[in-house]
Structures are given as C-alpha cells and as structure tokens.
Coordinates of C-alpha atoms and ligand atoms in Angstrom, one line a residue:
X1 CA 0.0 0.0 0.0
X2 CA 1.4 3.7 -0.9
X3 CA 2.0 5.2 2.7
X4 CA 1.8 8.7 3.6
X5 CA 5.2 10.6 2.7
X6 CA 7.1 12.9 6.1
X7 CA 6.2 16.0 4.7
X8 CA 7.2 19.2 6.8
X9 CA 3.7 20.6 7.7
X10 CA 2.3 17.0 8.3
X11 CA 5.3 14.9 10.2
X12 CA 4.3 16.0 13.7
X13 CA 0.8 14.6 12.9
X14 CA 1.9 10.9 11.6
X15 CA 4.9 10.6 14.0
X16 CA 2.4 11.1 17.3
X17 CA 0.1 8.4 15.3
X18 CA 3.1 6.0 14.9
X19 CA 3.6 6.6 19.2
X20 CA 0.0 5.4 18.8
X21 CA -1.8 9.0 19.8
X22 CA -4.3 11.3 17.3
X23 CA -3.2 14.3 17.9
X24 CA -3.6 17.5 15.8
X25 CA -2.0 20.8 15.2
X26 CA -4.5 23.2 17.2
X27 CA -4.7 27.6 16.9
X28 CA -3.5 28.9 20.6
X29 CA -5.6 31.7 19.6
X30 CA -9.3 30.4 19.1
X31 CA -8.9 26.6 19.6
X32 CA -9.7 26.2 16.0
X33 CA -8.5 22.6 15.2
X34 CA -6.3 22.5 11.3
X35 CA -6.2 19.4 9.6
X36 CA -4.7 18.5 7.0
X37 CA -1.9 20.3 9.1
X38 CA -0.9 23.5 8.5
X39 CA 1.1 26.3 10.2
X40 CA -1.9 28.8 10.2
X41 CA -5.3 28.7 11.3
X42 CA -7.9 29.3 9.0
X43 CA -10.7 30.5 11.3
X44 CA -8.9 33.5 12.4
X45 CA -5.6 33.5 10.6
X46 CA -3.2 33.0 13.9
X47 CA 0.0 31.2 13.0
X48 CA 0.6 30.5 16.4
X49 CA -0.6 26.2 16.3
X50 CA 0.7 23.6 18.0
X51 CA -0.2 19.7 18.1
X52 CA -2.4 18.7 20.7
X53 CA -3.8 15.2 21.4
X54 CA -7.8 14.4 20.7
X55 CA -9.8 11.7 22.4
X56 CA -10.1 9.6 19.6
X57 CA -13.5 9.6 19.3
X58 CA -16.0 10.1 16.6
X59 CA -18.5 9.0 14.7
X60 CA -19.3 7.4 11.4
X61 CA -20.0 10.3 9.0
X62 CA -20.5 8.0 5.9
X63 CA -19.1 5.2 4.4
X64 CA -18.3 3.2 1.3
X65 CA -17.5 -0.7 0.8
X66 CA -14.6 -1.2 -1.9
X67 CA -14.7 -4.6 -4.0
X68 CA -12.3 -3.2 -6.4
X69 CA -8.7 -4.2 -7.0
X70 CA -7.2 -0.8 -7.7
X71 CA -3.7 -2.3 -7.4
X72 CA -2.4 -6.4 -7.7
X73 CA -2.5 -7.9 -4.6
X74 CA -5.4 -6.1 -2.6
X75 CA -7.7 -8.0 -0.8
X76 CA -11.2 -6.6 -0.8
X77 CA -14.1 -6.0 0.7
X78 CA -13.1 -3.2 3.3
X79 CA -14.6 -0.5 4.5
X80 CA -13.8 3.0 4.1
X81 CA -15.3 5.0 5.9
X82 CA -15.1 9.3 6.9
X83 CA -15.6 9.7 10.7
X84 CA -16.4 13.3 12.3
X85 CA -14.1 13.8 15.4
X86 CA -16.1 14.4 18.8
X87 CA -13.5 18.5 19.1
X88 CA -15.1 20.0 16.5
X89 CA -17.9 20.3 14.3
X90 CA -17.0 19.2 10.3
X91 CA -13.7 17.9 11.8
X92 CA -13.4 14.4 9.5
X93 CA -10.7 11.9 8.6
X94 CA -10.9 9.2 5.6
X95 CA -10.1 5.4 7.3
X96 CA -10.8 2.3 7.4
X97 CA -13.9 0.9 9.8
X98 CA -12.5 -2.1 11.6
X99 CA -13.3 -4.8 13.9
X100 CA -17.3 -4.8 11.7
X101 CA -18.6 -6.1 9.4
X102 CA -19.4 -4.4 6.4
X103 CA -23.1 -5.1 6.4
X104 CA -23.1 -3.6 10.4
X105 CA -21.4 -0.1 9.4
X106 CA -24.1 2.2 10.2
X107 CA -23.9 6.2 10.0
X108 CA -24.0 7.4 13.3
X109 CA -22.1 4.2 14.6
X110 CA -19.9 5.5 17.7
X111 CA -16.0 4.8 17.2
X112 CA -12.8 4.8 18.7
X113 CA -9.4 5.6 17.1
X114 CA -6.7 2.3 16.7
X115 CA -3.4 2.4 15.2
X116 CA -2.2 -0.2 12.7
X117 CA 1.1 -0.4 12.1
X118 CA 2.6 -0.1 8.2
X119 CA 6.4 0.7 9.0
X120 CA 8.9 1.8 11.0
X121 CA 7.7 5.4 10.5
X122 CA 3.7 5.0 9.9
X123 CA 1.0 3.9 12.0
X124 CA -2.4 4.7 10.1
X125 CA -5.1 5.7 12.4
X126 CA -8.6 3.4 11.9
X127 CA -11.9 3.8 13.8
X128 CA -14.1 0.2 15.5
X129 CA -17.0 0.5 16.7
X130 CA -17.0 1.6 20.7
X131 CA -20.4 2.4 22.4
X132 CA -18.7 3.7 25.8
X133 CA -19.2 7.1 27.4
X134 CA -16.9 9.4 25.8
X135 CA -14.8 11.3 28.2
X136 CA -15.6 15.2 28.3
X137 CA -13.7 17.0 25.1
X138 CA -13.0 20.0 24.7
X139 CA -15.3 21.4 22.0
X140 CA -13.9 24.4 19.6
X141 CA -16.3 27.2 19.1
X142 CA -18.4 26.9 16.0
X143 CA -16.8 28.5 12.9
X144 CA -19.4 31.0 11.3
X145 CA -21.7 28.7 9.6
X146 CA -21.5 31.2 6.0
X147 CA -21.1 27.9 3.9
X148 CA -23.4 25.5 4.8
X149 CA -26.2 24.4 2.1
X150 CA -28.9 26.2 3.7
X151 CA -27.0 29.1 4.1
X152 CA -25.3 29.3 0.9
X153 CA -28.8 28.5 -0.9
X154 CA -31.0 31.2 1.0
X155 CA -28.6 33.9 0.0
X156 CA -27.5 33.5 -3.6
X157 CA -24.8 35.9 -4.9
X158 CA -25.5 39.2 -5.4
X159 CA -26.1 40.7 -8.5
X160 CA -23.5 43.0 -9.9
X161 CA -24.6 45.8 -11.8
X162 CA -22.5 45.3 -15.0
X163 CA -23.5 46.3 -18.4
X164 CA -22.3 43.4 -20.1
X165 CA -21.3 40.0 -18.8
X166 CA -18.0 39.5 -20.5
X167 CA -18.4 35.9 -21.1
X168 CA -21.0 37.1 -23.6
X169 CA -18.4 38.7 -25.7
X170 CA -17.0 35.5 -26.9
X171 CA -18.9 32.4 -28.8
X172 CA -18.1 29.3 -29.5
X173 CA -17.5 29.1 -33.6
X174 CA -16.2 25.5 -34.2
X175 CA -16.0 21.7 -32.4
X176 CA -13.9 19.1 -33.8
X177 CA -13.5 15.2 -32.0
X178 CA -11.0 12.5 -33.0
X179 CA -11.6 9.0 -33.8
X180 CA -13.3 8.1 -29.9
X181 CA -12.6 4.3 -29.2
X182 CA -11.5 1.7 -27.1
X183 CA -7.7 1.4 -26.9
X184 CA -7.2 3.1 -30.4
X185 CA -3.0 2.6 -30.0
X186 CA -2.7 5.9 -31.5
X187 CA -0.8 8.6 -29.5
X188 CA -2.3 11.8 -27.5
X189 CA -0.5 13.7 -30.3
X190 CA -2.0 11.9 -33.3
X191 CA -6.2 12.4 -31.3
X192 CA -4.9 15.8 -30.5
X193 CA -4.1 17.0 -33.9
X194 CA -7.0 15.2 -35.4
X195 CA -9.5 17.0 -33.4
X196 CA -7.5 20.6 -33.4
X197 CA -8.3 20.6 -37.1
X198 CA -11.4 19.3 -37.7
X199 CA -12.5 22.3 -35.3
X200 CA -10.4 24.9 -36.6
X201 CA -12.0 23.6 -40.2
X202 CA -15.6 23.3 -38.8
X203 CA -15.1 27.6 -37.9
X204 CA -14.3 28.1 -41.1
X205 CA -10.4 29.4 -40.4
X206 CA -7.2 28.2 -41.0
X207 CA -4.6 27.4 -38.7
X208 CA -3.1 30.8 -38.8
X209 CA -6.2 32.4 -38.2
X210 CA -6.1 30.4 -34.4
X211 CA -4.0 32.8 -31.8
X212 CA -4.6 31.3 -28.6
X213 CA -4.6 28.3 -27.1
X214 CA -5.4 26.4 -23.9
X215 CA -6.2 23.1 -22.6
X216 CA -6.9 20.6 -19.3
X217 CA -4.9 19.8 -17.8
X218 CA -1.8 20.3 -20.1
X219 CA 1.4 18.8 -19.5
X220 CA 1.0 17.4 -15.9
X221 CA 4.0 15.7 -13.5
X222 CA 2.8 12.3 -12.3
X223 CA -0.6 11.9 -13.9
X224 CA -1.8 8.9 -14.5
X225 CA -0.6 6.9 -17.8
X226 CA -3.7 8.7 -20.7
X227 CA -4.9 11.2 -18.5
X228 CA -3.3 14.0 -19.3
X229 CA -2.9 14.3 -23.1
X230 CA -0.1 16.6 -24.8
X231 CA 0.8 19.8 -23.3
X232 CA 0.0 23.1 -25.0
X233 CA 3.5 23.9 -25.7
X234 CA 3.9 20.3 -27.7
X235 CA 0.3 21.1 -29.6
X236 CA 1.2 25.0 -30.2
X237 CA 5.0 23.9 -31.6
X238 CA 3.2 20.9 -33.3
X239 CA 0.6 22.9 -35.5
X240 CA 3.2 25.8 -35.9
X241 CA 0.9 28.2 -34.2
X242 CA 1.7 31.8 -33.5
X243 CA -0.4 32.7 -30.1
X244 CA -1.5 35.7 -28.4
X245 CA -2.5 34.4 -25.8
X246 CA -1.8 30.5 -23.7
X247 CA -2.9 28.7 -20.5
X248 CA -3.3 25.4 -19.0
X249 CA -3.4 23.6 -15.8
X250 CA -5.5 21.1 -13.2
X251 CA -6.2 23.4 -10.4
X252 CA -9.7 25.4 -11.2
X253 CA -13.3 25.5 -12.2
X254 CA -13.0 21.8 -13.3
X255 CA -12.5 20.3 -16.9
X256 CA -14.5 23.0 -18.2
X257 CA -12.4 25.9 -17.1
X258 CA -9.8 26.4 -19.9
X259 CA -12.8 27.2 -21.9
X260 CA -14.3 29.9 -19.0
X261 CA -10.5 31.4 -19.0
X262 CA -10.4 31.7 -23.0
X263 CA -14.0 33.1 -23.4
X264 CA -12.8 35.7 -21.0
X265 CA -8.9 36.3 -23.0
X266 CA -11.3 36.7 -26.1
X267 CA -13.3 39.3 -23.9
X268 CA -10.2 41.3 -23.1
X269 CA -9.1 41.4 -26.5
X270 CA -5.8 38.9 -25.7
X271 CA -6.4 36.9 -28.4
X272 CA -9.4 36.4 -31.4
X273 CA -9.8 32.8 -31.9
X274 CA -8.2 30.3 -29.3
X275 CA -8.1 26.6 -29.9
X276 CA -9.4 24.8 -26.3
X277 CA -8.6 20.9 -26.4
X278 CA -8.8 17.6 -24.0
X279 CA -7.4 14.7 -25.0
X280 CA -7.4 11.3 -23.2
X281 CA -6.1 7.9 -24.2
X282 CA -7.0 6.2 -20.7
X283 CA -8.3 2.6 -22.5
X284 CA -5.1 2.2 -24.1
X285 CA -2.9 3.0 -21.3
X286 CA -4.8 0.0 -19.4
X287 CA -4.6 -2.3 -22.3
X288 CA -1.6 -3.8 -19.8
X289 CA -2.7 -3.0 -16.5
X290 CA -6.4 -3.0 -15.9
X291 CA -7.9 0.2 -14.5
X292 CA -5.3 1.3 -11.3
X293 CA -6.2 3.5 -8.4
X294 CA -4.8 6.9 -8.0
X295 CA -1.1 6.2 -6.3
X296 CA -1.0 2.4 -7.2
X297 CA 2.6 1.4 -7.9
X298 CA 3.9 4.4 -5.5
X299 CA 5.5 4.4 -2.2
X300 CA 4.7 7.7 -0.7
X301 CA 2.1 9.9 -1.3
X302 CA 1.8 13.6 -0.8
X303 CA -0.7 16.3 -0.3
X304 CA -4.3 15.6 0.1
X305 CA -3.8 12.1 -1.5
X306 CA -1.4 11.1 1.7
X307 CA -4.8 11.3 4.0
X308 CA -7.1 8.9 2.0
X309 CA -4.7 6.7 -0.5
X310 CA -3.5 4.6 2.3
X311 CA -6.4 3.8 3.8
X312 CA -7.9 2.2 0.0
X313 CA -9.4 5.1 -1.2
X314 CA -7.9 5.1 -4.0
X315 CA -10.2 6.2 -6.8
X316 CA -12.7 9.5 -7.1
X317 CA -15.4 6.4 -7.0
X318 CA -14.6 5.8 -3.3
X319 CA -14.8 9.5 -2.5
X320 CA -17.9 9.8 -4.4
X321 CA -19.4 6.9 -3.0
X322 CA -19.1 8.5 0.6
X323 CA -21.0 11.3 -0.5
X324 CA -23.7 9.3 -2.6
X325 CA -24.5 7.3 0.5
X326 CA -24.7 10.6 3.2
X327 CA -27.4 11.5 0.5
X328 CA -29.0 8.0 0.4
X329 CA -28.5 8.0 4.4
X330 CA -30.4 11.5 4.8
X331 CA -32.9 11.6 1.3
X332 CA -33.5 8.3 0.9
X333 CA -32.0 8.3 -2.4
X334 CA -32.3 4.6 -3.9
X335 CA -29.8 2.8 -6.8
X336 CA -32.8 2.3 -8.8
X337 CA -32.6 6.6 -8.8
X338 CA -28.8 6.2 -10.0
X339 CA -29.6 3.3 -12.4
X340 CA -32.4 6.0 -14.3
X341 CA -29.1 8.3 -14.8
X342 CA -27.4 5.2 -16.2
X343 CA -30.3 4.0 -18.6
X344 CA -31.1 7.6 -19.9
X345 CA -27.2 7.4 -20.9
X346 CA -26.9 4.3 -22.4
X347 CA -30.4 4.4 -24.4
X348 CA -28.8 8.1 -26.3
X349 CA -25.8 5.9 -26.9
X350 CA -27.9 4.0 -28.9
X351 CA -28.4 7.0 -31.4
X352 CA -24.6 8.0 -31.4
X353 CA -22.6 5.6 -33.4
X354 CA -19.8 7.5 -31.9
X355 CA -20.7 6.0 -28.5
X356 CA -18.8 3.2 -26.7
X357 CA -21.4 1.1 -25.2
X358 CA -24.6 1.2 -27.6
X359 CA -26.3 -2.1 -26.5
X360 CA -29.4 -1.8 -24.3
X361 CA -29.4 -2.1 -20.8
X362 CA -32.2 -2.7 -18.2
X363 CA -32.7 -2.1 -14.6
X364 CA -31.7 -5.3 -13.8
X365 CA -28.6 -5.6 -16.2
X366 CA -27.6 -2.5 -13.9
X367 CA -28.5 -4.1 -10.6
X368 CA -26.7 -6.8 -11.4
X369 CA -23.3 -5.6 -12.5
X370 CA -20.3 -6.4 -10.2
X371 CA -20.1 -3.8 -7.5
X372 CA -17.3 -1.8 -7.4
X373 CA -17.6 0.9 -4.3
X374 CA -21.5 1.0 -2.9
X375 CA -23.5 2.1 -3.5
X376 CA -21.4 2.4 -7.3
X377 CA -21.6 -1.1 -9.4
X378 CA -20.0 -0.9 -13.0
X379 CA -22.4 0.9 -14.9
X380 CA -22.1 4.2 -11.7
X381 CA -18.6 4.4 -13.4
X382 CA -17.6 6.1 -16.3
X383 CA -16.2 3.8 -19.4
X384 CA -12.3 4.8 -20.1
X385 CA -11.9 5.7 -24.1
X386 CA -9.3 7.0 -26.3
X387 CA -10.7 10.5 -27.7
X388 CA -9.5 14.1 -27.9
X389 CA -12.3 17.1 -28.0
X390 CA -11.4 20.7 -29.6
X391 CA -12.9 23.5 -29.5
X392 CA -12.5 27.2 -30.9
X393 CA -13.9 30.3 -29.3
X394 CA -13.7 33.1 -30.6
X395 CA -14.6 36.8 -30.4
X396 CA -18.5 37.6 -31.0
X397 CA -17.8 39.8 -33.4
X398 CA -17.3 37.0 -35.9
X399 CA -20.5 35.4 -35.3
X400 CA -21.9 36.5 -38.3
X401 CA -19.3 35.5 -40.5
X402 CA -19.1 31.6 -39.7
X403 CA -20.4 28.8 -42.1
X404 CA -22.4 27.3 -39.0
X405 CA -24.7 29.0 -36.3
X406 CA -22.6 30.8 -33.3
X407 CA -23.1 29.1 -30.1
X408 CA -23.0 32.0 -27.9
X409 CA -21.9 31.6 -24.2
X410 CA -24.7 33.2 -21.7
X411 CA -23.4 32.8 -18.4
X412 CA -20.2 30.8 -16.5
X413 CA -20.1 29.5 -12.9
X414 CA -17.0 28.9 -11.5
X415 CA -17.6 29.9 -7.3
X416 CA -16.2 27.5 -4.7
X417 CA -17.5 28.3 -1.0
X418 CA -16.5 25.8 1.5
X419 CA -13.5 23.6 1.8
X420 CA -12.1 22.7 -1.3
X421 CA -12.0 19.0 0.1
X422 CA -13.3 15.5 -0.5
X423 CA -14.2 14.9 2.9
X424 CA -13.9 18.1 4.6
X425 CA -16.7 19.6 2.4
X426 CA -19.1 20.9 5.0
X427 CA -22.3 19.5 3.5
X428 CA -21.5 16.1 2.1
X429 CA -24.4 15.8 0.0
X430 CA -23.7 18.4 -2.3
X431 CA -20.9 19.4 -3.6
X432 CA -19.1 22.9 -5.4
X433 CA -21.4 22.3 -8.1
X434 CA -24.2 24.3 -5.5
X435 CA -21.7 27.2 -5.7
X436 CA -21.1 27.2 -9.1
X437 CA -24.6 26.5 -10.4
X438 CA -25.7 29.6 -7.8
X439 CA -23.3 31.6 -9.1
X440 CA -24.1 30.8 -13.4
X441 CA -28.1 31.8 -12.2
X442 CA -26.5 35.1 -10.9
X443 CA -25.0 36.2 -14.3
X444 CA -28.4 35.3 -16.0
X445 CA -31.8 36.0 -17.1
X446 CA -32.4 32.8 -18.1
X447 CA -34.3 30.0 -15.4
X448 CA -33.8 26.3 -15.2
X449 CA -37.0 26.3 -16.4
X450 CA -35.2 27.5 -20.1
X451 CA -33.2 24.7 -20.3
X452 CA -34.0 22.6 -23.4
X453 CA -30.8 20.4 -22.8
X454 CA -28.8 19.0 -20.1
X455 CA -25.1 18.3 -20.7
X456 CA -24.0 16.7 -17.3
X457 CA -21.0 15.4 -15.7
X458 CA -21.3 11.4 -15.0
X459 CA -17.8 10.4 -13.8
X460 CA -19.9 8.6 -11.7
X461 CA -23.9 8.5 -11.9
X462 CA -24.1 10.5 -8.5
X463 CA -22.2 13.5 -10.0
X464 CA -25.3 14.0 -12.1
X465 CA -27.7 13.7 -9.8
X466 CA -25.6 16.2 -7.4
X467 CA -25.7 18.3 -10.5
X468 CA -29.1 18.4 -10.8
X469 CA -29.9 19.4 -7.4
X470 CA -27.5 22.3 -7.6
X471 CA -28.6 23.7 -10.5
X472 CA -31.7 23.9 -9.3
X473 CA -34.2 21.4 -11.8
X474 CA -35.0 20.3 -8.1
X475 CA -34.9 20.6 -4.6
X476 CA -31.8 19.9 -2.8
X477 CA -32.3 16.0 -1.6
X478 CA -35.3 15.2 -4.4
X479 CA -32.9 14.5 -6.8
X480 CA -33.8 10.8 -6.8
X481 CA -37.5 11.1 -7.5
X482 CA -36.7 13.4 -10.0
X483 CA -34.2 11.6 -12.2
X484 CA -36.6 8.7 -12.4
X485 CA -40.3 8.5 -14.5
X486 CA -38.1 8.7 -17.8
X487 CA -37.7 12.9 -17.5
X488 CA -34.1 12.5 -18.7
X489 CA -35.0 10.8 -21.8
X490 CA -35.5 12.2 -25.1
X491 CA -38.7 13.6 -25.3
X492 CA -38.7 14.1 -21.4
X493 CA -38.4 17.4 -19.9
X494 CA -35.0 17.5 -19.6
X495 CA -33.2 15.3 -22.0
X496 CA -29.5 14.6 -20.3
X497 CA -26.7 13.3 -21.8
X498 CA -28.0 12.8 -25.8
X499 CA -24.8 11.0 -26.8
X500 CA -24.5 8.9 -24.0
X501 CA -22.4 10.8 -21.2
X502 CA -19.3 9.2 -20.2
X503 CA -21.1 6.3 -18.5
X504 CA -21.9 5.1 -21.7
X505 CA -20.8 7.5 -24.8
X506 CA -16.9 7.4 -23.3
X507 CA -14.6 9.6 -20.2
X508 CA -14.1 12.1 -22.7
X509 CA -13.2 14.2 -19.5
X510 CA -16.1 16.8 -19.4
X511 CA -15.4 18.1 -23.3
X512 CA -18.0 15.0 -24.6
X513 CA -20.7 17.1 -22.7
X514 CA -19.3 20.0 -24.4
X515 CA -19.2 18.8 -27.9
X516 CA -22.9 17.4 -27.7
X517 CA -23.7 20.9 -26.7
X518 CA -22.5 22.8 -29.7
X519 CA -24.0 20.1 -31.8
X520 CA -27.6 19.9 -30.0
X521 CA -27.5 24.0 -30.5
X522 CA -26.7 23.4 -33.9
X523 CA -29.6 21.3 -34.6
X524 CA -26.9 19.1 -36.2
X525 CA -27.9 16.0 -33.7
X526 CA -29.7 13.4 -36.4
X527 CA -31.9 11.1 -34.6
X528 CA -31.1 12.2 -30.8
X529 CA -32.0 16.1 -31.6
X530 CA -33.8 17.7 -28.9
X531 CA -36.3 19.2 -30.8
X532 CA -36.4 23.6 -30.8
X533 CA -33.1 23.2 -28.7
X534 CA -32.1 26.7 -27.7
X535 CA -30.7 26.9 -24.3
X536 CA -28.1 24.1 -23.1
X537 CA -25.9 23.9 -19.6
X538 CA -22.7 22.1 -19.6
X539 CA -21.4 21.4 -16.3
X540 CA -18.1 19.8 -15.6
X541 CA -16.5 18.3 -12.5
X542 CA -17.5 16.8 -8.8
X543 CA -16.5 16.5 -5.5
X544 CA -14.8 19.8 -4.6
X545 CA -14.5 20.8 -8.1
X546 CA -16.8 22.1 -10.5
X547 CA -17.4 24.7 -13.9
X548 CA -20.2 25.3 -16.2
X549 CA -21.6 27.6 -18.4
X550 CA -25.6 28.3 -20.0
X551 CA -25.0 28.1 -24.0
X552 CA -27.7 29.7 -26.1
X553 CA -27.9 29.6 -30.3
Ligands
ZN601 ZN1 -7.5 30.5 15.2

C-alpha cells in the first residue's frame, strides 16, 4: 500500500500516530483545530498552532464498501469510511472501519481511534466500533456557519450591476472530435491534432487564423498513464501556431475551465480565436494493467492524497461513494434513482454511433453488475476511451461570418464556497457544483426552467444527480425522484446526456458534454435532436470541483 510521505507541515501529525496518539495541530488563539496540518489557522488566521492530542473519538460520518482491485494484490471487501471527530464540528478523517462487518457499518455508529502499524515510521489511524461514554472533550467554538447548504442557498450571490457579462463577448464558432474508441494505440498527439483541425475547419479558419490556445490539464508531472494528453506547448509547436494568448493547468473550475479562462482572453481582447482541447487515451494506457487507483505502484504519497490513498481510497469512486450514500443515508436516495441516470445514458448511446457502449441495458442488467464501491456497481462508473475534443472560441464579433450557427456563451459559474476538500466539504451531500450553479443563475436572465438540454457530468452516476440538485431542476435531496419517470429521456423534460455521457458515450473528460452541446444548439444532432433546442448547460466536474456555463444559439 502507498503510505503517507514525512512531509514538513504534516510529520508531527503521523509521528504522534506511529507513538500510537491522534493528535492535531490546534490555533493557541481560538482553539480552532487545522487538519490536513498547517502552520496557520484558517478560522482566524493565527500562526501560532501547536499539536495537541484528541480523544479519539467520533462517529461514522459516511461510508463506502470497496470490491475493487485498484492495485495487484489487494484483498477486498473493506470499508472505508469518513468519521467526524467528537472537538469539532465538520472535523473528518478518511479510514478504514475495523473490527465490523461491512453489512453492520451504520452512519451514526460510535467509534474509537486504533493504530495499525505499516512501518517503522507509519502507523495509520482506523476507527471500531466503541459504544462507551466518551470522556468530556474539549469542543472548539463553531466557525461562522456562511457555507453551509442552507446558508449558501438562502442567499444567492449578489447581482452585480454590469453592463455586459463578458463571457458574452466570446462564442463558440467550431468543435472538432477524433476518432473516440477503445484502446485506439494511436498517440495523444495523433487524437490531438486530429480533433485541433477538424475544429479549426468546422469555424471556417485556418490554422493561422487560431492565436490562442489552452487546454486541461496540459502537460502534468505524475498523472496517471492517458490522463493528461499533450501539453499546449507540444500542440502549439506541433501545429506551428503563433499565439497571443496560452494557458493550461488542473487546479480550477473543473474540466471546463480552460474554456471559461479563453472566453474571457477573447473578452479582453488577448487573443481572437483560441483553440481549447482535452485529450485522453486512458483505455489504451490500461490495455496492460487494468484500470489502477490513484497512487497504485507508488511508495509515498503527498498532499491531500497522503490522507485517504493509504487507507484504500484510492479512486474518485470511493470518495464519491461516501457522498452518494450521506445522500441515500439522509434523502433516501435509492440505486434504482442512480440506475435512471445510467439508462437515460446508455439508451442516447444507442443513437450515437460514436458512442462506446450502444447495446441496451435494463434495470436489472444494472443491478446486477459487479459492484465496485456501494452504492457504485460498473455501470455508476464512467467507461475509459481514447478520444480528444477541440474547440474554438472566438470573439462575437465573428458570429456572423461563420459557415455554422454561433453558439454564444450566456453565463459561467466557476464559485467554490467551502472547503475545497473531499471529505472536509461541510455539506457532504452536495458538492461545489451548489456554488457554481448559484453563481451561473446570478449572471443570468435565463431560469432552469429555459433549459431545453442537459449536458451533465457522470464520472460517476451520482455527480449528475448532485448536479441536478445544484442547478436547481430540483430541490436539494429530491434529486432521486426526479431523475426517475423517464424525464431524462429524449422527449422528457430535460433530455441529459444525448450521446451517451461518459457512462456510456466514453470519459471524454467533461469536453464529450461540451461537444454534444454545440451540436444539439446546432440542430446538427440526427436522430437524438432535442427538438427547438435553444438553451443548453454544460457542467463539468464533482467533489470539490466544478465549472459550467448556460450556451444559447
Ligand atoms: Zn484560530
């Protein structure tokens, strides 16, 4: 298993585990408790901390059960599970529940820290079940509660008083994909370029007519083997583009957000026409291996990855999971209202003979698929392809001038109000998709009522439904109900996913949703157009990271 790495902030915190003792760095100024560790407290800014030791007790937040084998060797079932310490309010740690079995885990459960020993240098703390008075604690003072759910919904952003939005000054004018497939043995470079000029040739320019460029990720240090796709220096020096204006990287609004940042380059006048690409060749890269988990094949892992890796969460799917069954735990959200998002998927696919999985599926086909995390089986999980997505946007000046109808770009969300974390999110059953839905109504006009298409984010089948919620189709925790009674279909009220989604169409990596977007807008769409389509919303991303943006023709 990878183990956490020594780093300087967090060393205090794993060597006081390995003498068998939770303790955590604490502010001497308000008793604010700081974990992951850090030398300054983010309640009230002190940097005067030191590590003090807990109780150890807590209880069970939520909790997944892995069957997967993210790396050889790994015996499964086990339990992961996130457990809210008795010092603080929203104080969590990702473990492993111990000494229960996995069909007695209950949210709510009572438990009591243990240590088990990895190394000389790592003990990992894990929680069992322990129903015995707690000792007194000492409890911090609540934080100001300005990002929970209920706060956060009854007091949407304020409007700014702006003239113009200035998303709205740049369009969309072209979308080219590559070949999509299953493990296509072609390189990033090969999909990349493929895609890049189909797009640039569906806007009706030529290569030197492109000045800017950007991309998700870009070139990336340790990402996994097809995640990442080529860099935007490689692409740029590959299709002998001049630029104006270049950016990529992981950290922001989601998948989504090189397409935010170029809209608003365009806006500023920094470039006229910038090429935006994603580019994946995931099934190929596990033609050897099998799908891994995040750190498989490591020894030490950093950052936020060093406090749930270890313990087996090793894939979004587990950390998703957690949050999927908080929602089932408190909304009584059922599989059956997961397996809708799945069927809607994969009966599109069957009208995009782009699509990777095209053959029907039933409710029971899904109920019955090997479980991977609960409440996620196969068909919860995206399907890894080979594919690269391009885009152009461009100034809206040149909508008139383009062989095909502008796409024009009505509103972007990119806002991110609580803890940009996977389990210390305040509110685990929703995500920063509430903040960034909230924040795309703000910039708007338009209702979710005007949406005629639903582009959706389906990693995993619960993102959607997350989704949903936050953009407001729903109420917070009816997401369930609403998914189901065929609404996502074509023909329903609000058709999702018309090629499929990446649970069944292929992990395009958000651009998929983006593509079918343009195309829907377009009316180019063949036998899965959403009839009159004039409004669509893409959204991008889960967990503690989301983007989208409102399109309009
Ligand atoms: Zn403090």
């Amino acid at each position: 298993m990878p183990l956490p790495a020594l780093e300087p902030d967090t060393k205090a915190y794993w060597e006081a585990c390995r003498a068998g003792r939770l303790a955590m760095m604490r502010c001497q100024a308000c008793r604010w408790i700081i974990h992951p560790p850090r030398p300054v407290c983010s309640r009230c800014r002190s940097r005067d901390v030191k590590l003090e030791d807990l109780s150890g007790r807590a209880t069970v937040v939520t909790y997944t059960v892995n069957h997967q084998r993210w790396m050889p060797g790994l015996e499964v079932p086990y339990v992961i599970g996130v457990v809210g310490l008795a010092e603080q309010r929203g104080l969590r740690l990702t473990t492993n529940l111990v000494e229960v079995a996995p069909e007695d885990v209950k949210i709510g459960m009572p438990v009591r820290v243990r240590f088990r020993e990895m190394s000389d240098e790592i003990a990992l703390p894990v929680f069992a079940p322990d129903a015995s008075p707690p000792p007194a604690v000492e409890r911090t003072p609540e934080r100001p509660r300005v990002t929970d759910t209920d706060v956060v919904l009854a007091h949407p952003p304020r409007r700014v008083d702006a003239t113009e939005w200035l998303e709205r000054r740049a369009i969309l004018s072209g979308v080219g994909q590559s070949q999509i497939g299953r493990r296509l043995f072609r390189t990033d470079m090969d999909l990349t370029a493929e895609a890049a000029l189909k797009a640039i040739a569906d806007a009706g320019l030529a290569p030197d007519d492109i000045d800017g460029i950007a991309a998700y990720p870009g070139a990336m240090g340790g990402a996994p083997a097809g995640f990442a796709g080529p860099g935007i220096v490689e692409v740029q020096d590959a299709l002998g583009l001049s630029v104006n204006w270049h950016l990529a990287g992981v950290e922001g609004p989601a998948q989504i957000s090189p397409v935010i940042h170029a809209s608003l380059a365009v806006a500023a006048g920094l470039a006229r026409h910038v090429l935006v690409y994603r580019t994946v060749s995931e099934a190929t890269a596990a033609a050897d291996t099998g799908r891994l988990g995040i750190g498989a094949g490591s020894r030490h892992m950093t950052g936020f990855g060093a406090f749930l890796i270890p313990y087996g969460a090793m894939s979004a799917a587990n950390w998703i999971a957690c949050m999927a069954v908080r929602h089932m735990h408190e909304f009584g959200t059922r599989r059956e209202h997961l397996g809708a998002i799945a069927l809607a998927a994969r009966k599109h696919a069957a009208l995009n003979p782009a699509a990777i999985y095209r053959d029907p599926m039933t409710m029971d086909d899904y109920l019955a698929a090997r479980m991977v995390t609960w409440p996620f089986g196969l068909f919860d999980c995206d399907a890894p392809c080979d594919g690269s997505t391009a885009v152009i946007v461009s100034t809206a000046d040149v909508a008139r001038d383009l062989p095909r109808p502008a796409v024009r770009i009505n509103a972007v969300g990119t806002a991110m109000r609580s803890r940009p974390s996977w389990d210390q999110w305040e509110d685990l059953t929703t995500m920063a998709s509430r903040d960034a839905a909230r924040q795309l109504w703000s910039r708007t006009d338009l209702t979710p009522r005007d949406v005629d298409v639903a582009q959706i984010y389906d990693g995993f089948s619960f993102l959607t439904l997350a989704w949903i919620e936050a953009l407001g189709f729903c109420k917070h925790g009816e997401g369930g109900p609403f998914v189901s009674d065929g609404r996502l279909e074509l023909g329903g009220a609000l058709p999702l996913n018309t090629w499929g989604g990446q649970l069944s169409g292929g992990r395009l990596h958000g651009f998929g949703f983006l593509a079918e977007a343009i195309r829907q807008l377009r009316g180019e769409c063949g036998e899965r157009q959403v009839r009159d389509c004039e409004v669509a919303v893409v959204a991008n991303g889960g967990g503690p990271v989301a983007g989208c943006m409102l399109l309009t023709r």
